[in-house]
Amino acid sequence: MSIKRLMAMTKRVLLQLKHDPRTLALLFVSPALLMTILKYVYSSNPQLFQRVAGSMLGVFPMLVMFLITSVATLRERTSGTLERLMISPLGKSEFIGGYAIAFGLTSMVQATAVSTYAIWVLKLKIAGPQVTLIYAAILDALIGLAIGLAVSTFANTEFQAIQFMPAILLPQLLLSGLLIPRSAMPRILDDISNLLPLSYAIDATKRVITNQGSIVADSLTIAVFLVVLLAAGSLTLKRQTK
Amino acid sequence: MVSCVNLNVTRDKNHILHDLTLEIQRGVIMGLLGPSGSGKTTLMRSIAGLQVIESGQIRVLDLVAGSKALRHKIAYSTQSASVYSDLTCIENIRYFASLYDHNEKTPEQILEDVDLSNNAKQMAESLSGGERARLALATTLVGAPELLILDEPTVGLDPVLRVQLWRLFNKLAEQGKTLLVSSHVMEEAENCHDLILLRNGRVLAQGTPSALRARTGKSRMDDVFINLIEEA
């Protein structure tokens, strides 16, 4: 792993984002808009807004990073730039690491902006520190990124890549405890949810919002998922093709 | 520099290269000519180490093709101008250059080489087809490559630019670099030191342009090619 190449890779991905102001604007505006809508949807039941909106702060970065990563990697494959990189000295870990750092930083800024907006404007109450919430949001974003990277290899077109969101992410979202506490679900679903990375991401976010318990265990579990998913993602990058 | 022995490559159950054996000397411009579908791109990808081969041997600089040590020494540009559309020309070159430990030229010099200095700050997306092809060619000049594999680098370019690029190729060869340049336009053969004529995944002939002319008694390269096909 060369730090110089890792940084070059990170810088390039950020530069591409910088040249795309519309995507940048959407990254901040759409979560803020959705939170605002939620606030008014639940205007008759503010309690529910507190519960759902907090978790949503972790869901946005994950959905966005999943989509961005799968489309970006697919673009590298179809445009031939990935092949160009595979004969260069750039290592696979540097390729993936560059994306992870660049999008991780982006999600940090996104989580900071959206949570600040939710706390100050929408009066969302967070019992734990905002910094911890942002940290949890970055973990969520990295999970989205890692899944996006791992599945992008199974997509040949952008259409397919986008279909992986309802196919892979939404089932996890339904089982993650966002709709109803996981312990209240049928036993079998609860067991399945224990195997899904998103559940721990949502758990961590919930713990920060209610300030109940430490998120160290969740962080470690997520870290294990990240390592496995990123390793799977790097296996799907082939230097030689048939 | 490059040697292939009994190379066989199959893609999607199609046998693309058949028992191919060839040799490329250092410091020459080797033209790889043949109609589309003759296996030029597959051969180039195999030498670049991007292609899983079925049998046979490819050695580049005395190493097995695809070896890690070759990543600093080989440059390859595909037919489909592989550059980042959402970066400017100079950003594209700077990025690719930053992946190599040692760069012979600055990004500005490289753009100068391919006559894109005036487009340095233009987004690759808005380049014309010919400009985009030259930008892709420019990305192969980063680092310090010893072997440049260029898949149809002059396709779609106007005659003036084509002459300029061939001058650049000659300059690179004089510096001791080896170039493998493919084309389906037979007249481009004139510009090469050595030629491989490929047809249906087999080497039809290898030799200098003058040797092939002498062998067939034809002056136009098109006729030489046709003559060699009939002979085979």
PDB file of N, CA and C in Angstrom, chain A residues 84-168:
ATOM      1  N   ARG A  84      -7.329   0.483 -17.520  1.00  0.00           N
ATOM      2  CA  ARG A  84      -6.156   1.362 -17.598  1.00  0.00           C
ATOM      3  C   ARG A  84      -5.417   1.369 -16.250  1.00  0.00           C
ATOM      4  N   LEU A  85      -6.202   1.378 -15.155  1.00  0.00           N
ATOM      5  CA  LEU A  85      -5.598   1.401 -13.824  1.00  0.00           C
ATOM      6  C   LEU A  85      -4.991   0.051 -13.463  1.00  0.00           C
ATOM      7  N   MET A  86      -5.609  -1.038 -13.940  1.00  0.00           N
ATOM      8  CA  MET A  86      -5.139  -2.376 -13.589  1.00  0.00           C
ATOM      9  C   MET A  86      -3.779  -2.696 -14.193  1.00  0.00           C
ATOM     10  N   ILE A  87      -3.394  -2.006 -15.283  1.00  0.00           N
ATOM     11  CA  ILE A  87      -2.023  -2.258 -15.765  1.00  0.00           C
ATOM     12  C   ILE A  87      -1.055  -1.217 -15.209  1.00  0.00           C
ATOM     13  N   SER A  88      -1.563  -0.295 -14.402  1.00  0.00           N
ATOM     14  CA  SER A  88      -0.679   0.689 -13.771  1.00  0.00           C
ATOM     15  C   SER A  88      -0.247   0.146 -12.414  1.00  0.00           C
ATOM     16  N   PRO A  89       0.684   0.824 -11.755  1.00  0.00           N
ATOM     17  CA  PRO A  89       1.124   0.319 -10.442  1.00  0.00           C
ATOM     18  C   PRO A  89       0.070   0.453  -9.337  1.00  0.00           C
ATOM     19  N   LEU A  90      -1.074   1.071  -9.625  1.00  0.00           N
ATOM     20  CA  LEU A  90      -2.091   1.244  -8.578  1.00  0.00           C
ATOM     21  C   LEU A  90      -2.562  -0.108  -8.048  1.00  0.00           C
ATOM     22  N   GLY A  91      -2.489  -0.280  -6.723  1.00  0.00           N
ATOM     23  CA  GLY A  91      -2.938  -1.532  -6.111  1.00  0.00           C
ATOM     24  C   GLY A  91      -4.442  -1.527  -5.907  1.00  0.00           C
ATOM     25  N   LYS A  92      -5.031  -2.737  -5.817  1.00  0.00           N
ATOM     26  CA  LYS A  92      -6.476  -2.827  -5.614  1.00  0.00           C
ATOM     27  C   LYS A  92      -6.868  -2.172  -4.297  1.00  0.00           C
ATOM     28  N   SER A  93      -6.033  -2.381  -3.253  1.00  0.00           N
ATOM     29  CA  SER A  93      -6.379  -1.808  -1.954  1.00  0.00           C
ATOM     30  C   SER A  93      -6.315  -0.285  -2.013  1.00  0.00           C
ATOM     31  N   GLU A  94      -5.419   0.238  -2.868  1.00  0.00           N
ATOM     32  CA  GLU A  94      -5.335   1.696  -3.011  1.00  0.00           C
ATOM     33  C   GLU A  94      -6.554   2.229  -3.758  1.00  0.00           C
ATOM     34  N   PHE A  95      -7.002   1.444  -4.748  1.00  0.00           N
ATOM     35  CA  PHE A  95      -8.199   1.826  -5.506  1.00  0.00           C
ATOM     36  C   PHE A  95      -9.411   1.911  -4.569  1.00  0.00           C
ATOM     37  N   ILE A  96      -9.628   0.821  -3.808  1.00  0.00           N
ATOM     38  CA  ILE A  96     -10.781   0.780  -2.914  1.00  0.00           C
ATOM     39  C   ILE A  96     -10.616   1.776  -1.776  1.00  0.00           C
ATOM     40  N   GLY A  97      -9.399   1.833  -1.226  1.00  0.00           N
ATOM     41  CA  GLY A  97      -9.130   2.767  -0.127  1.00  0.00           C
ATOM     42  C   GLY A  97      -9.382   4.205  -0.540  1.00  0.00           C
ATOM     43  N   GLY A  98      -9.001   4.544  -1.771  1.00  0.00           N
ATOM     44  CA  GLY A  98      -9.195   5.912  -2.262  1.00  0.00           C
ATOM     45  C   GLY A  98     -10.667   6.271  -2.301  1.00  0.00           C
ATOM     46  N   TYR A  99     -11.470   5.345  -2.821  1.00  0.00           N
ATOM     47  CA  TYR A  99     -12.909   5.580  -2.846  1.00  0.00           C
ATOM     48  C   TYR A  99     -13.461   5.700  -1.424  1.00  0.00           C
ATOM     49  N   ALA A 100     -13.009   4.792  -0.538  1.00  0.00           N
ATOM     50  CA  ALA A 100     -13.519   4.787   0.838  1.00  0.00           C
ATOM     51  C   ALA A 100     -13.196   6.105   1.536  1.00  0.00           C
ATOM     52  N   ILE A 101     -11.960   6.599   1.367  1.00  0.00           N
ATOM     53  CA  ILE A 101     -11.590   7.849   2.041  1.00  0.00           C
ATOM     54  C   ILE A 101     -12.369   9.025   1.457  1.00  0.00           C
ATOM     55  N   ALA A 102     -12.412   9.087   0.122  1.00  0.00           N
ATOM     56  CA  ALA A 102     -13.071  10.228  -0.517  1.00  0.00           C
ATOM     57  C   ALA A 102     -14.559  10.273  -0.167  1.00  0.00           C
ATOM     58  N   PHE A 103     -15.226   9.132  -0.291  1.00  0.00           N
ATOM     59  CA  PHE A 103     -16.659   9.121   0.009  1.00  0.00           C
ATOM     60  C   PHE A 103     -16.909   9.181   1.514  1.00  0.00           C
ATOM     61  N   GLY A 104     -15.989   8.630   2.319  1.00  0.00           N
ATOM     62  CA  GLY A 104     -16.103   8.736   3.773  1.00  0.00           C
ATOM     63  C   GLY A 104     -16.077  10.199   4.203  1.00  0.00           C
ATOM     64  N   LEU A 105     -15.139  10.974   3.623  1.00  0.00           N
ATOM     65  CA  LEU A 105     -15.055  12.405   3.926  1.00  0.00           C
ATOM     66  C   LEU A 105     -16.335  13.116   3.494  1.00  0.00           C
ATOM     67  N   THR A 106     -16.807  12.740   2.298  1.00  0.00           N
ATOM     68  CA  THR A 106     -18.025  13.370   1.798  1.00  0.00           C
ATOM     69  C   THR A 106     -19.196  13.106   2.737  1.00  0.00           C
ATOM     70  N   SER A 107     -19.297  11.856   3.221  1.00  0.00           N
ATOM     71  CA  SER A 107     -20.425  11.542   4.089  1.00  0.00           C
ATOM     72  C   SER A 107     -20.271  12.218   5.440  1.00  0.00           C
ATOM     73  N   MET A 108     -19.018  12.485   5.830  1.00  0.00           N
ATOM     74  CA  MET A 108     -18.815  13.193   7.095  1.00  0.00           C
ATOM     75  C   MET A 108     -19.392  14.609   6.989  1.00  0.00           C
ATOM     76  N   VAL A 109     -19.086  15.260   5.870  1.00  0.00           N
ATOM     77  CA  VAL A 109     -19.605  16.616   5.665  1.00  0.00           C
ATOM     78  C   VAL A 109     -21.126  16.573   5.570  1.00  0.00           C
ATOM     79  N   GLN A 110     -21.626  15.558   4.844  1.00  0.00           N
ATOM     80  CA  GLN A 110     -23.073  15.436   4.687  1.00  0.00           C
ATOM     81  C   GLN A 110     -23.760  15.239   6.044  1.00  0.00           C
ATOM     82  N   ALA A 111     -23.216  14.295   6.840  1.00  0.00           N
ATOM     83  CA  ALA A 111     -23.829  13.999   8.134  1.00  0.00           C
ATOM     84  C   ALA A 111     -23.774  15.222   9.047  1.00  0.00           C
ATOM     85  N   THR A 112     -22.656  15.955   9.000  1.00  0.00           N
ATOM     86  CA  THR A 112     -22.537  17.153   9.831  1.00  0.00           C
ATOM     87  C   THR A 112     -23.607  18.172   9.442  1.00  0.00           C
ATOM     88  N   ALA A 113     -23.731  18.415   8.135  1.00  0.00           N
ATOM     89  CA  ALA A 113     -24.685  19.424   7.666  1.00  0.00           C
ATOM     90  C   ALA A 113     -26.114  19.010   7.987  1.00  0.00           C
ATOM     91  N   VAL A 114     -26.456  17.759   7.663  1.00  0.00           N
ATOM     92  CA  VAL A 114     -27.846  17.338   7.833  1.00  0.00           C
ATOM     93  C   VAL A 114     -28.225  17.252   9.311  1.00  0.00           C
ATOM     94  N   SER A 115     -27.305  16.742  10.154  1.00  0.00           N
ATOM     95  CA  SER A 115     -27.665  16.638  11.568  1.00  0.00           C
ATOM     96  C   SER A 115     -27.755  18.024  12.199  1.00  0.00           C
ATOM     97  N   THR A 116     -26.894  18.931  11.787  1.00  0.00           N
ATOM     98  CA  THR A 116     -26.965  20.296  12.313  1.00  0.00           C
ATOM     99  C   THR A 116     -28.308  20.933  11.943  1.00  0.00           C
ATOM    100  N   TYR A 117     -28.690  20.728  10.688  1.00  0.00           N
ATOM    101  CA  TYR A 117     -29.971  21.264  10.232  1.00  0.00           C
ATOM    102  C   TYR A 117     -31.122  20.657  11.045  1.00  0.00           C
ATOM    103  N   ALA A 118     -31.066  19.335  11.250  1.00  0.00           N
ATOM    104  CA  ALA A 118     -32.145  18.650  11.963  1.00  0.00           C
ATOM    105  C   ALA A 118     -32.218  19.114  13.415  1.00  0.00           C
ATOM    106  N   ILE A 119     -31.063  19.338  14.032  1.00  0.00           N
ATOM    107  CA  ILE A 119     -31.051  19.710  15.451  1.00  0.00           C
ATOM    108  C   ILE A 119     -31.503  21.165  15.645  1.00  0.00           C
ATOM    109  N   TRP A 120     -30.967  22.039  14.784  1.00  0.00           N
ATOM    110  CA  TRP A 120     -31.226  23.477  15.004  1.00  0.00           C
ATOM    111  C   TRP A 120     -32.542  23.939  14.390  1.00  0.00           C
ATOM    112  N   VAL A 121     -32.829  23.462  13.198  1.00  0.00           N
ATOM    113  CA  VAL A 121     -34.021  23.969  12.514  1.00  0.00           C
ATOM    114  C   VAL A 121     -35.243  23.116  12.824  1.00  0.00           C
ATOM    115  N   LEU A 122     -35.057  21.781  12.767  1.00  0.00           N
ATOM    116  CA  LEU A 122     -36.214  20.904  12.956  1.00  0.00           C
ATOM    117  C   LEU A 122     -36.394  20.489  14.422  1.00  0.00           C
ATOM    118  N   LYS A 123     -35.514  21.014  15.285  1.00  0.00           N
ATOM    119  CA  LYS A 123     -35.602  20.760  16.731  1.00  0.00           C
ATOM    120  C   LYS A 123     -35.564  19.268  17.073  1.00  0.00           C
ATOM    121  N   LEU A 124     -34.754  18.535  16.343  1.00  0.00           N
ATOM    122  CA  LEU A 124     -34.577  17.114  16.667  1.00  0.00           C
ATOM    123  C   LEU A 124     -33.751  17.039  17.942  1.00  0.00           C
ATOM    124  N   LYS A 125     -34.203  16.215  18.893  1.00  0.00           N
ATOM    125  CA  LYS A 125     -33.455  16.105  20.147  1.00  0.00           C
ATOM    126  C   LYS A 125     -32.556  14.879  20.111  1.00  0.00           C
ATOM    127  N   ILE A 126     -31.272  15.112  20.351  1.00  0.00           N
ATOM    128  CA  ILE A 126     -30.329  14.007  20.406  1.00  0.00           C
ATOM    129  C   ILE A 126     -29.740  13.983  21.803  1.00  0.00           C
ATOM    130  N   ALA A 127     -29.917  12.857  22.493  1.00  0.00           N
ATOM    131  CA  ALA A 127     -29.432  12.776  23.874  1.00  0.00           C
ATOM    132  C   ALA A 127     -27.913  12.676  23.925  1.00  0.00           C
ATOM    133  N   GLY A 128     -27.331  11.945  22.950  1.00  0.00           N
ATOM    134  CA  GLY A 128     -25.875  11.788  22.930  1.00  0.00           C
ATOM    135  C   GLY A 128     -25.212  12.949  22.209  1.00  0.00           C
ATOM    136  N   PRO A 129     -23.878  12.961  22.191  1.00  0.00           N
ATOM    137  CA  PRO A 129     -23.164  14.048  21.509  1.00  0.00           C
ATOM    138  C   PRO A 129     -23.308  13.968  19.976  1.00  0.00           C
ATOM    139  N   GLN A 130     -23.373  15.133  19.341  1.00  0.00           N
ATOM    140  CA  GLN A 130     -23.544  15.178  17.881  1.00  0.00           C
ATOM    141  C   GLN A 130     -22.349  14.539  17.173  1.00  0.00           C
ATOM    142  N   VAL A 131     -21.162  14.707  17.758  1.00  0.00           N
ATOM    143  CA  VAL A 131     -19.954  14.136  17.139  1.00  0.00           C
ATOM    144  C   VAL A 131     -20.098  12.620  16.999  1.00  0.00           C
ATOM    145  N   THR A 132     -20.639  11.990  18.029  1.00  0.00           N
ATOM    146  CA  THR A 132     -20.810  10.537  17.990  1.00  0.00           C
ATOM    147  C   THR A 132     -21.817  10.157  16.909  1.00  0.00           C
ATOM    148  N   LEU A 133     -22.847  11.000  16.762  1.00  0.00           N
ATOM    149  CA  LEU A 133     -23.849  10.752  15.733  1.00  0.00           C
ATOM    150  C   LEU A 133     -23.200  10.811  14.351  1.00  0.00           C
ATOM    151  N   ILE A 134     -22.333  11.804  14.161  1.00  0.00           N
ATOM    152  CA  ILE A 134     -21.649  11.944  12.870  1.00  0.00           C
ATOM    153  C   ILE A 134     -20.751  10.736  12.631  1.00  0.00           C
ATOM    154  N   TYR A 135     -20.095  10.305  13.702  1.00  0.00           N
ATOM    155  CA  TYR A 135     -19.242   9.117  13.602  1.00  0.00           C
ATOM    156  C   TYR A 135     -20.068   7.906  13.164  1.00  0.00           C
ATOM    157  N   ALA A 136     -21.248   7.749  13.777  1.00  0.00           N
ATOM    158  CA  ALA A 136     -22.116   6.621  13.413  1.00  0.00           C
ATOM    159  C   ALA A 136     -22.554   6.742  11.957  1.00  0.00           C
ATOM    160  N   ALA A 137     -22.840   7.985  11.524  1.00  0.00           N
ATOM    161  CA  ALA A 137     -23.273   8.196  10.142  1.00  0.00           C
ATOM    162  C   ALA A 137     -22.167   7.808   9.158  1.00  0.00           C
ATOM    163  N   ILE A 138     -20.903   8.080   9.532  1.00  0.00           N
ATOM    164  CA  ILE A 138     -19.789   7.702   8.650  1.00  0.00           C
ATOM    165  C   ILE A 138     -19.703   6.178   8.542  1.00  0.00           C
ATOM    166  N   LEU A 139     -19.895   5.505   9.690  1.00  0.00           N
ATOM    167  CA  LEU A 139     -19.892   4.035   9.659  1.00  0.00           C
ATOM    168  C   LEU A 139     -20.980   3.538   8.711  1.00  0.00           C
ATOM    169  N   ASP A 140     -22.172   4.163   8.806  1.00  0.00           N
ATOM    170  CA  ASP A 140     -23.287   3.775   7.940  1.00  0.00           C
ATOM    171  C   ASP A 140     -22.907   3.995   6.473  1.00  0.00           C
ATOM    172  N   ALA A 141     -22.277   5.144   6.213  1.00  0.00           N
ATOM    173  CA  ALA A 141     -21.887   5.468   4.833  1.00  0.00           C
ATOM    174  C   ALA A 141     -20.903   4.431   4.305  1.00  0.00           C
ATOM    175  N   LEU A 142     -19.947   4.044   5.162  1.00  0.00           N
ATOM    176  CA  LEU A 142     -18.935   3.076   4.710  1.00  0.00           C
ATOM    177  C   LEU A 142     -19.572   1.714   4.425  1.00  0.00           C
ATOM    178  N   ILE A 143     -20.586   1.353   5.214  1.00  0.00           N
ATOM    179  CA  ILE A 143     -21.309   0.104   4.949  1.00  0.00           C
ATOM    180  C   ILE A 143     -21.957   0.180   3.567  1.00  0.00           C
ATOM    181  N   GLY A 144     -22.616   1.306   3.287  1.00  0.00           N
ATOM    182  CA  GLY A 144     -23.249   1.496   1.980  1.00  0.00           C
ATOM    183  C   GLY A 144     -22.222   1.405   0.872  1.00  0.00           C
ATOM    184  N   LEU A 145     -21.078   2.050   1.087  1.00  0.00           N
ATOM    185  CA  LEU A 145     -20.003   2.047   0.099  1.00  0.00           C
ATOM    186  C   LEU A 145     -19.488   0.634  -0.148  1.00  0.00           C
ATOM    187  N   ALA A 146     -19.255  -0.094   0.937  1.00  0.00           N
ATOM    188  CA  ALA A 146     -18.680  -1.436   0.807  1.00  0.00           C
ATOM    189  C   ALA A 146     -19.646  -2.375   0.084  1.00  0.00           C
ATOM    190  N   ILE A 147     -20.948  -2.263   0.405  1.00  0.00           N
ATOM    191  CA  ILE A 147     -21.927  -3.119  -0.278  1.00  0.00           C
ATOM    192  C   ILE A 147     -22.006  -2.722  -1.752  1.00  0.00           C
ATOM    193  N   GLY A 148     -22.014  -1.411  -1.998  1.00  0.00           N
ATOM    194  CA  GLY A 148     -22.086  -0.918  -3.379  1.00  0.00           C
ATOM    195  C   GLY A 148     -20.922  -1.436  -4.214  1.00  0.00           C
ATOM    196  N   LEU A 149     -19.740  -1.419  -3.611  1.00  0.00           N
ATOM    197  CA  LEU A 149     -18.545  -1.878  -4.316  1.00  0.00           C
ATOM    198  C   LEU A 149     -18.626  -3.371  -4.605  1.00  0.00           C
ATOM    199  N   ALA A 150     -19.096  -4.128  -3.582  1.00  0.00           N
ATOM    200  CA  ALA A 150     -19.153  -5.581  -3.733  1.00  0.00           C
ATOM    201  C   ALA A 150     -20.173  -5.998  -4.793  1.00  0.00           C
ATOM    202  N   VAL A 151     -21.316  -5.286  -4.858  1.00  0.00           N
ATOM    203  CA  VAL A 151     -22.340  -5.724  -5.807  1.00  0.00           C
ATOM    204  C   VAL A 151     -22.115  -5.158  -7.213  1.00  0.00           C
ATOM    205  N   SER A 152     -21.325  -4.087  -7.319  1.00  0.00           N
ATOM    206  CA  SER A 152     -21.188  -3.433  -8.631  1.00  0.00           C
ATOM    207  C   SER A 152     -20.619  -4.386  -9.676  1.00  0.00           C
ATOM    208  N   THR A 153     -19.910  -5.392  -9.195  1.00  0.00           N
ATOM    209  CA  THR A 153     -19.315  -6.334 -10.139  1.00  0.00           C
ATOM    210  C   THR A 153     -20.377  -7.221 -10.798  1.00  0.00           C
ATOM    211  N   PHE A 154     -21.543  -7.350 -10.136  1.00  0.00           N
ATOM    212  CA  PHE A 154     -22.592  -8.193 -10.700  1.00  0.00           C
ATOM    213  C   PHE A 154     -23.507  -7.409 -11.640  1.00  0.00           C
ATOM    214  N   ALA A 155     -23.202  -6.139 -11.806  1.00  0.00           N
ATOM    215  CA  ALA A 155     -24.035  -5.309 -12.677  1.00  0.00           C
ATOM    216  C   ALA A 155     -23.273  -4.991 -13.956  1.00  0.00           C
ATOM    217  N   ASN A 156     -23.939  -5.137 -15.076  1.00  0.00           N
ATOM    218  CA  ASN A 156     -23.303  -4.787 -16.348  1.00  0.00           C
ATOM    219  C   ASN A 156     -23.742  -3.421 -16.851  1.00  0.00           C
ATOM    220  N   THR A 157     -24.855  -2.934 -16.326  1.00  0.00           N
ATOM    221  CA  THR A 157     -25.352  -1.632 -16.762  1.00  0.00           C
ATOM    222  C   THR A 157     -25.755  -0.813 -15.543  1.00  0.00           C
ATOM    223  N   GLU A 158     -25.911   0.485 -15.746  1.00  0.00           N
ATOM    224  CA  GLU A 158     -26.365   1.354 -14.654  1.00  0.00           C
ATOM    225  C   GLU A 158     -27.760   0.942 -14.180  1.00  0.00           C
ATOM    226  N   PHE A 159     -28.604   0.502 -15.115  1.00  0.00           N
ATOM    227  CA  PHE A 159     -29.950   0.074 -14.752  1.00  0.00           C
ATOM    228  C   PHE A 159     -29.884  -1.043 -13.712  1.00  0.00           C
ATOM    229  N   GLN A 160     -29.034  -2.018 -13.988  1.00  0.00           N
ATOM    230  CA  GLN A 160     -28.900  -3.145 -13.056  1.00  0.00           C
ATOM    231  C   GLN A 160     -28.348  -2.669 -11.719  1.00  0.00           C
ATOM    232  N   ALA A 161     -27.333  -1.799 -11.785  1.00  0.00           N
ATOM    233  CA  ALA A 161     -26.688  -1.340 -10.549  1.00  0.00           C
ATOM    234  C   ALA A 161     -27.716  -0.693  -9.627  1.00  0.00           C
ATOM    235  N   ILE A 162     -28.591   0.114 -10.202  1.00  0.00           N
ATOM    236  CA  ILE A 162     -29.570   0.818  -9.382  1.00  0.00           C
ATOM    237  C   ILE A 162     -30.599  -0.150  -8.811  1.00  0.00           C
ATOM    238  N   GLN A 163     -30.895  -1.227  -9.558  1.00  0.00           N
ATOM    239  CA  GLN A 163     -31.856  -2.219  -9.066  1.00  0.00           C
ATOM    240  C   GLN A 163     -31.349  -2.958  -7.830  1.00  0.00           C
ATOM    241  N   PHE A 164     -30.048  -2.897  -7.586  1.00  0.00           N
ATOM    242  CA  PHE A 164     -29.530  -3.574  -6.399  1.00  0.00           C
ATOM    243  C   PHE A 164     -29.958  -2.872  -5.120  1.00  0.00           C
ATOM    244  N   MET A 165     -30.395  -1.627  -5.239  1.00  0.00           N
ATOM    245  CA  MET A 165     -30.825  -0.933  -4.031  1.00  0.00           C
ATOM    246  C   MET A 165     -32.080  -1.591  -3.465  1.00  0.00           C
ATOM    247  N   PRO A 166     -33.184  -1.713  -4.254  1.00  0.00           N
ATOM    248  CA  PRO A 166     -34.339  -2.443  -3.702  1.00  0.00           C
ATOM    249  C   PRO A 166     -34.013  -3.905  -3.414  1.00  0.00           C
ATOM    250  N   ALA A 167     -33.104  -4.504  -4.153  1.00  0.00           N
ATOM    251  CA  ALA A 167     -32.850  -5.936  -3.977  1.00  0.00           C
ATOM    252  C   ALA A 167     -31.992  -6.224  -2.749  1.00  0.00           C
ATOM    253  N   ILE A 168     -31.025  -5.382  -2.470  1.00  0.00           N
ATOM    254  CA  ILE A 168     -30.060  -5.692  -1.409  1.00  0.00           C
ATOM    255  C   ILE A 168     -30.214  -4.794  -0.181  1.00  0.00           C
TER     256      ILE A 168
END
